[in-house]
Amino acid sequence: MKVFLETYGCQMNEYDSELVRAILSKHNYEFCATADEAEVVFLNTCAVREGAQQKIYHRLNDLKNRRQSGKIRVLGILGCVAQSLRKELSETIPLLDIVAGPDSYKKLPELINTVLQQGGQGFEFSLSEYETYDDIVPARVAGVNAWIAIMRGCNNFCTFCVVPYTRGRERSRSPHSIVAEARKIVSEGFPQITLLGQNVNSYQCDGKDFADLMEMMPDVAGLRRVRFTSPHPKDFSRRLLHVMAAHPELCKHIHLPLQAGSDHILERMNRTYTKQDFLTLVAEIRQVLPQVSLTTDIICGFCGESEEDFAHTLDVVEKVGFDSAFIFKYSVRPHTIAARKYPDDVPDEVKTGRVMRLNELQRNISRQRNEAEIGKTFEVLIEGPSKKSPHEWYGLTEYNKGTVFSAPDKKPGDFVQVNVTAAGTHTLLGRLV
Ligand code: 5AD
Ligand code: SF4
């Protein structure tokens, strides 16, 4: 039977889709490139913001006719929306055959069989304290970057965030199995690995913390680049900075989610750090890793955010000078503490206005920071053709800067030296050295 699997959301979801591919391939399912060819269709979904969730409803609407006519025999929802809206989905969308949360993927073959043989709907959303899928080798798509989920779940309960409810409690995968998988990945030709976790700082297994794990990675022969995402500012280990500084394989890029700049809002968000804590951490990071690139996530218009609160966010953004930032409008998420405790009282147009102002500030900063790279030479790992011009390559520097250049004799996966000749907000342009 042919399966079509569509993935929404973060890198963890991409990784989970690779797990699902591996699990179903073992049971002789074949994967195809479009929903038109498939008898089984799964959407692996994201619930982190309302917009992401709306996309899923629209997509289900698109697929409705094919399910009704029987061309699609099994239509299922996986991932965070499945977990978060399990009841509503099963009741309001009778066309759905399967709803399975992030800890239930090993049960998918059985669920599909039951639905096909007995009809009815198959639901599975128990969250596990132990499931790390460390016994499944993900079906990776050949390319330059491979992911490894080193921990799953989150115990932080930031009040705006649905993730602790969709992905359950934190659990870490053994360092031994992570390193063994990294060796296998490198032997398959991937030069770069990204370690994934909702909060990598919480990694803890067999007496090793995240800094210990990062220190083990460069021992994997042939592994040229290691990245990770995301740490939480509250428990960022200073030792990790020294480990990063000591090993050229560990890329000097940190995605450090700020979320908000005002102490009042940070407290309401349960982020457990202050504006000053964040600024002090950034100063310490730059002291140990002077060239580090810093990126962030920010939410505008969280419950009770006044103009004065927002001014603190602008101030942090200006003071830190992030290389880039993902800026989001707050949306209420089901189950969260904020949904229960605080009214969503910032008018939509005010939220939108703040997102626009912050984006404009960040665009200027990004451009300035990129322009400062002109004249410097960086090692770039070629990922593939540039979007704008098929005759040029796109790749990342170790500092996570997208770089476009021409190099007719090179190919994806090659490491090249590129001299930066021009810079925009999002990309550097360069010439092969
Ligand atoms: N509204 C808006 N943005 C959110 N994020 C998480 N929850 C919400 C929400 N309810 C953002 C945070 C997080 C990123 C992945 O998504 O900035 O870091
Ligand atoms: Fe959500 Fe906070 Fe956990 Fe990140 S650390 S996944 S924002 S609860």
PDB file of C-alpha atoms in Angstrom, residues 161-295:
ATOM      1  CA  CYS A 161       3.192  26.845  25.234  1.00  0.00           C
ATOM      2  CA  VAL A 162       1.241  23.734  24.290  1.00  0.00           C
ATOM      3  CA  VAL A 163       4.319  21.506  23.861  1.00  0.00           C
ATOM      4  CA  PRO A 164       4.370  20.005  27.389  1.00  0.00           C
ATOM      5  CA  TYR A 165       0.788  18.854  26.728  1.00  0.00           C
ATOM      6  CA  THR A 166       1.433  17.478  23.250  1.00  0.00           C
ATOM      7  CA  ARG A 167       4.851  15.931  23.764  1.00  0.00           C
ATOM      8  CA  GLY A 168       4.695  15.005  27.417  1.00  0.00           C
ATOM      9  CA  ARG A 169       7.482  14.806  29.989  1.00  0.00           C
ATOM     10  CA  GLU A 170      11.203  15.116  29.344  1.00  0.00           C
ATOM     11  CA  ARG A 171      13.180  11.963  28.672  1.00  0.00           C
ATOM     12  CA  SER A 172      16.672  11.612  27.265  1.00  0.00           C
ATOM     13  CA  ARG A 173      18.192   9.051  24.993  1.00  0.00           C
ATOM     14  CA  SER A 174      21.408   7.317  26.070  1.00  0.00           C
ATOM     15  CA  PRO A 175      24.669   9.003  25.018  1.00  0.00           C
ATOM     16  CA  HIS A 176      25.976   5.655  23.849  1.00  0.00           C
ATOM     17  CA  SER A 177      23.078   5.188  21.407  1.00  0.00           C
ATOM     18  CA  ILE A 178      23.371   8.805  20.182  1.00  0.00           C
ATOM     19  CA  VAL A 179      27.077   8.431  19.399  1.00  0.00           C
ATOM     20  CA  ALA A 180      26.468   5.046  17.728  1.00  0.00           C
ATOM     21  CA  GLU A 181      23.788   6.633  15.558  1.00  0.00           C
ATOM     22  CA  ALA A 182      26.082   9.558  14.720  1.00  0.00           C
ATOM     23  CA  ARG A 183      28.755   7.069  13.517  1.00  0.00           C
ATOM     24  CA  LYS A 184      26.207   5.379  11.296  1.00  0.00           C
ATOM     25  CA  ILE A 185      25.002   8.721   9.918  1.00  0.00           C
ATOM     26  CA  VAL A 186      28.537   9.783   9.025  1.00  0.00           C
ATOM     27  CA  SER A 187      29.203   6.425   7.345  1.00  0.00           C
ATOM     28  CA  GLU A 188      26.133   7.142   5.175  1.00  0.00           C
ATOM     29  CA  GLY A 189      27.761  10.364   3.979  1.00  0.00           C
ATOM     30  CA  PHE A 190      26.112  13.090   6.088  1.00  0.00           C
ATOM     31  CA  PRO A 191      28.742  15.657   7.124  1.00  0.00           C
ATOM     32  CA  GLN A 192      26.481  17.559   9.557  1.00  0.00           C
ATOM     33  CA  ILE A 193      24.292  16.481  12.471  1.00  0.00           C
ATOM     34  CA  THR A 194      21.780  18.595  14.392  1.00  0.00           C
ATOM     35  CA  LEU A 195      20.959  17.435  17.910  1.00  0.00           C
ATOM     36  CA  LEU A 196      17.306  18.124  18.694  1.00  0.00           C
ATOM     37  CA  GLY A 197      15.367  18.603  21.892  1.00  0.00           C
ATOM     38  CA  GLN A 198      12.619  20.868  23.223  1.00  0.00           C
ATOM     39  CA  ASN A 199      15.146  21.991  25.809  1.00  0.00           C
ATOM     40  CA  VAL A 200      18.550  20.438  25.176  1.00  0.00           C
ATOM     41  CA  ASN A 201      19.916  21.868  28.458  1.00  0.00           C
ATOM     42  CA  SER A 202      17.751  19.354  30.291  1.00  0.00           C
ATOM     43  CA  TYR A 203      19.525  16.455  28.605  1.00  0.00           C
ATOM     44  CA  GLN A 204      20.538  14.009  31.340  1.00  0.00           C
ATOM     45  CA  CYS A 205      21.291  10.338  30.846  1.00  0.00           C
ATOM     46  CA  ASP A 206      23.750   7.798  32.253  1.00  0.00           C
ATOM     47  CA  GLY A 207      25.481  10.537  34.238  1.00  0.00           C
ATOM     48  CA  LYS A 208      26.047  12.745  31.171  1.00  0.00           C
ATOM     49  CA  ASP A 209      24.603  16.217  30.682  1.00  0.00           C
ATOM     50  CA  PHE A 210      24.328  18.154  27.422  1.00  0.00           C
ATOM     51  CA  ALA A 211      27.846  19.621  27.636  1.00  0.00           C
ATOM     52  CA  ASP A 212      29.218  16.085  28.172  1.00  0.00           C
ATOM     53  CA  LEU A 213      27.285  14.818  25.165  1.00  0.00           C
ATOM     54  CA  MET A 214      28.545  17.673  22.967  1.00  0.00           C
ATOM     55  CA  GLU A 215      32.068  16.898  24.107  1.00  0.00           C
ATOM     56  CA  MET A 216      31.644  13.311  22.906  1.00  0.00           C
ATOM     57  CA  MET A 217      30.470  14.256  19.409  1.00  0.00           C
ATOM     58  CA  PRO A 218      33.810  15.338  17.884  1.00  0.00           C
ATOM     59  CA  ASP A 219      35.141  11.826  18.620  1.00  0.00           C
ATOM     60  CA  VAL A 220      32.901  10.552  15.831  1.00  0.00           C
ATOM     61  CA  ALA A 221      35.412  10.226  12.999  1.00  0.00           C
ATOM     62  CA  GLY A 222      34.423  12.141   9.859  1.00  0.00           C
ATOM     63  CA  LEU A 223      31.748  14.256  11.549  1.00  0.00           C
ATOM     64  CA  ARG A 224      32.536  17.787  10.383  1.00  0.00           C
ATOM     65  CA  ARG A 225      29.726  19.841  11.898  1.00  0.00           C
ATOM     66  CA  VAL A 226      27.449  19.534  14.916  1.00  0.00           C
ATOM     67  CA  ARG A 227      24.549  21.892  15.578  1.00  0.00           C
ATOM     68  CA  PHE A 228      21.844  21.851  18.245  1.00  0.00           C
ATOM     69  CA  THR A 229      18.470  23.378  18.954  1.00  0.00           C
ATOM     70  CA  SER A 230      17.111  24.708  21.291  1.00  0.00           C
ATOM     71  CA  PRO A 231      18.526  25.572  24.703  1.00  0.00           C
ATOM     72  CA  HIS A 232      16.548  27.466  27.375  1.00  0.00           C
ATOM     73  CA  PRO A 233      18.266  30.580  28.749  1.00  0.00           C
ATOM     74  CA  LYS A 234      17.388  29.624  32.354  1.00  0.00           C
ATOM     75  CA  ASP A 235      19.747  26.669  32.581  1.00  0.00           C
ATOM     76  CA  PHE A 236      22.315  27.354  29.892  1.00  0.00           C
ATOM     77  CA  SER A 237      25.494  25.638  30.994  1.00  0.00           C
ATOM     78  CA  ARG A 238      28.638  27.760  31.041  1.00  0.00           C
ATOM     79  CA  ARG A 239      30.661  24.584  30.567  1.00  0.00           C
ATOM     80  CA  LEU A 240      28.896  24.053  27.231  1.00  0.00           C
ATOM     81  CA  LEU A 241      30.419  27.347  26.028  1.00  0.00           C
ATOM     82  CA  HIS A 242      33.925  26.109  26.849  1.00  0.00           C
ATOM     83  CA  VAL A 243      33.255  22.769  25.176  1.00  0.00           C
ATOM     84  CA  MET A 244      32.025  24.627  22.075  1.00  0.00           C
ATOM     85  CA  ALA A 245      35.092  26.860  22.087  1.00  0.00           C
ATOM     86  CA  ALA A 246      37.449  23.868  22.286  1.00  0.00           C
ATOM     87  CA  HIS A 247      36.098  21.964  19.264  1.00  0.00           C
ATOM     88  CA  PRO A 248      35.923  23.374  15.728  1.00  0.00           C
ATOM     89  CA  GLU A 249      33.328  20.721  14.807  1.00  0.00           C
ATOM     90  CA  LEU A 250      30.801  22.336  17.174  1.00  0.00           C
ATOM     91  CA  CYS A 251      29.237  25.169  15.169  1.00  0.00           C
ATOM     92  CA  LYS A 252      29.350  28.577  16.778  1.00  0.00           C
ATOM     93  CA  HIS A 253      25.667  29.317  16.546  1.00  0.00           C
ATOM     94  CA  ILE A 254      23.202  29.435  19.433  1.00  0.00           C
ATOM     95  CA  HIS A 255      19.461  29.751  19.016  1.00  0.00           C
ATOM     96  CA  LEU A 256      18.480  31.307  22.328  1.00  0.00           C
ATOM     97  CA  PRO A 257      14.745  32.012  22.627  1.00  0.00           C
ATOM     98  CA  LEU A 258      14.116  35.344  24.386  1.00  0.00           C
ATOM     99  CA  GLN A 259      10.279  35.324  24.085  1.00  0.00           C
ATOM    100  CA  ALA A 260       9.921  38.752  25.762  1.00  0.00           C
ATOM    101  CA  GLY A 261      12.059  41.520  27.226  1.00  0.00           C
ATOM    102  CA  SER A 262       9.996  42.753  30.151  1.00  0.00           C
ATOM    103  CA  ASP A 263      10.401  41.143  33.583  1.00  0.00           C
ATOM    104  CA  HIS A 264       6.668  41.355  34.181  1.00  0.00           C
ATOM    105  CA  ILE A 265       5.880  39.435  30.965  1.00  0.00           C
ATOM    106  CA  LEU A 266       8.744  36.969  31.445  1.00  0.00           C
ATOM    107  CA  GLU A 267       7.334  36.164  34.857  1.00  0.00           C
ATOM    108  CA  ARG A 268       3.832  35.684  33.458  1.00  0.00           C
ATOM    109  CA  MET A 269       5.337  33.424  30.810  1.00  0.00           C
ATOM    110  CA  ASN A 270       7.076  31.400  33.549  1.00  0.00           C
ATOM    111  CA  ARG A 271      10.397  31.772  31.760  1.00  0.00           C
ATOM    112  CA  THR A 272      12.189  32.035  35.150  1.00  0.00           C
ATOM    113  CA  TYR A 273      14.808  34.547  33.992  1.00  0.00           C
ATOM    114  CA  THR A 274      14.831  38.329  33.940  1.00  0.00           C
ATOM    115  CA  LYS A 275      15.797  40.764  31.209  1.00  0.00           C
ATOM    116  CA  GLN A 276      19.099  41.308  33.010  1.00  0.00           C
ATOM    117  CA  ASP A 277      19.750  37.540  33.359  1.00  0.00           C
ATOM    118  CA  PHE A 278      19.335  37.219  29.600  1.00  0.00           C
ATOM    119  CA  LEU A 279      21.662  40.152  28.852  1.00  0.00           C
ATOM    120  CA  THR A 280      24.268  38.778  31.281  1.00  0.00           C
ATOM    121  CA  LEU A 281      24.089  35.347  29.649  1.00  0.00           C
ATOM    122  CA  VAL A 282      24.595  36.897  26.197  1.00  0.00           C
ATOM    123  CA  ALA A 283      27.641  38.795  27.483  1.00  0.00           C
ATOM    124  CA  GLU A 284      29.090  35.577  28.915  1.00  0.00           C
ATOM    125  CA  ILE A 285      28.435  33.707  25.681  1.00  0.00           C
ATOM    126  CA  ARG A 286      30.207  36.399  23.656  1.00  0.00           C
ATOM    127  CA  GLN A 287      33.111  36.484  26.075  1.00  0.00           C
ATOM    128  CA  VAL A 288      33.825  32.784  25.498  1.00  0.00           C
ATOM    129  CA  LEU A 289      32.706  32.664  21.833  1.00  0.00           C
ATOM    130  CA  PRO A 290      33.364  36.155  20.451  1.00  0.00           C
ATOM    131  CA  GLN A 291      32.259  35.337  16.893  1.00  0.00           C
ATOM    132  CA  VAL A 292      29.155  33.376  17.862  1.00  0.00           C
ATOM    133  CA  SER A 293      25.974  33.940  15.921  1.00  0.00           C
ATOM    134  CA  LEU A 294      22.858  34.377  18.042  1.00  0.00           C
ATOM    135  CA  THR A 295      19.291  33.886  16.867  1.00  0.00           C
TER     136      THR A 295
END
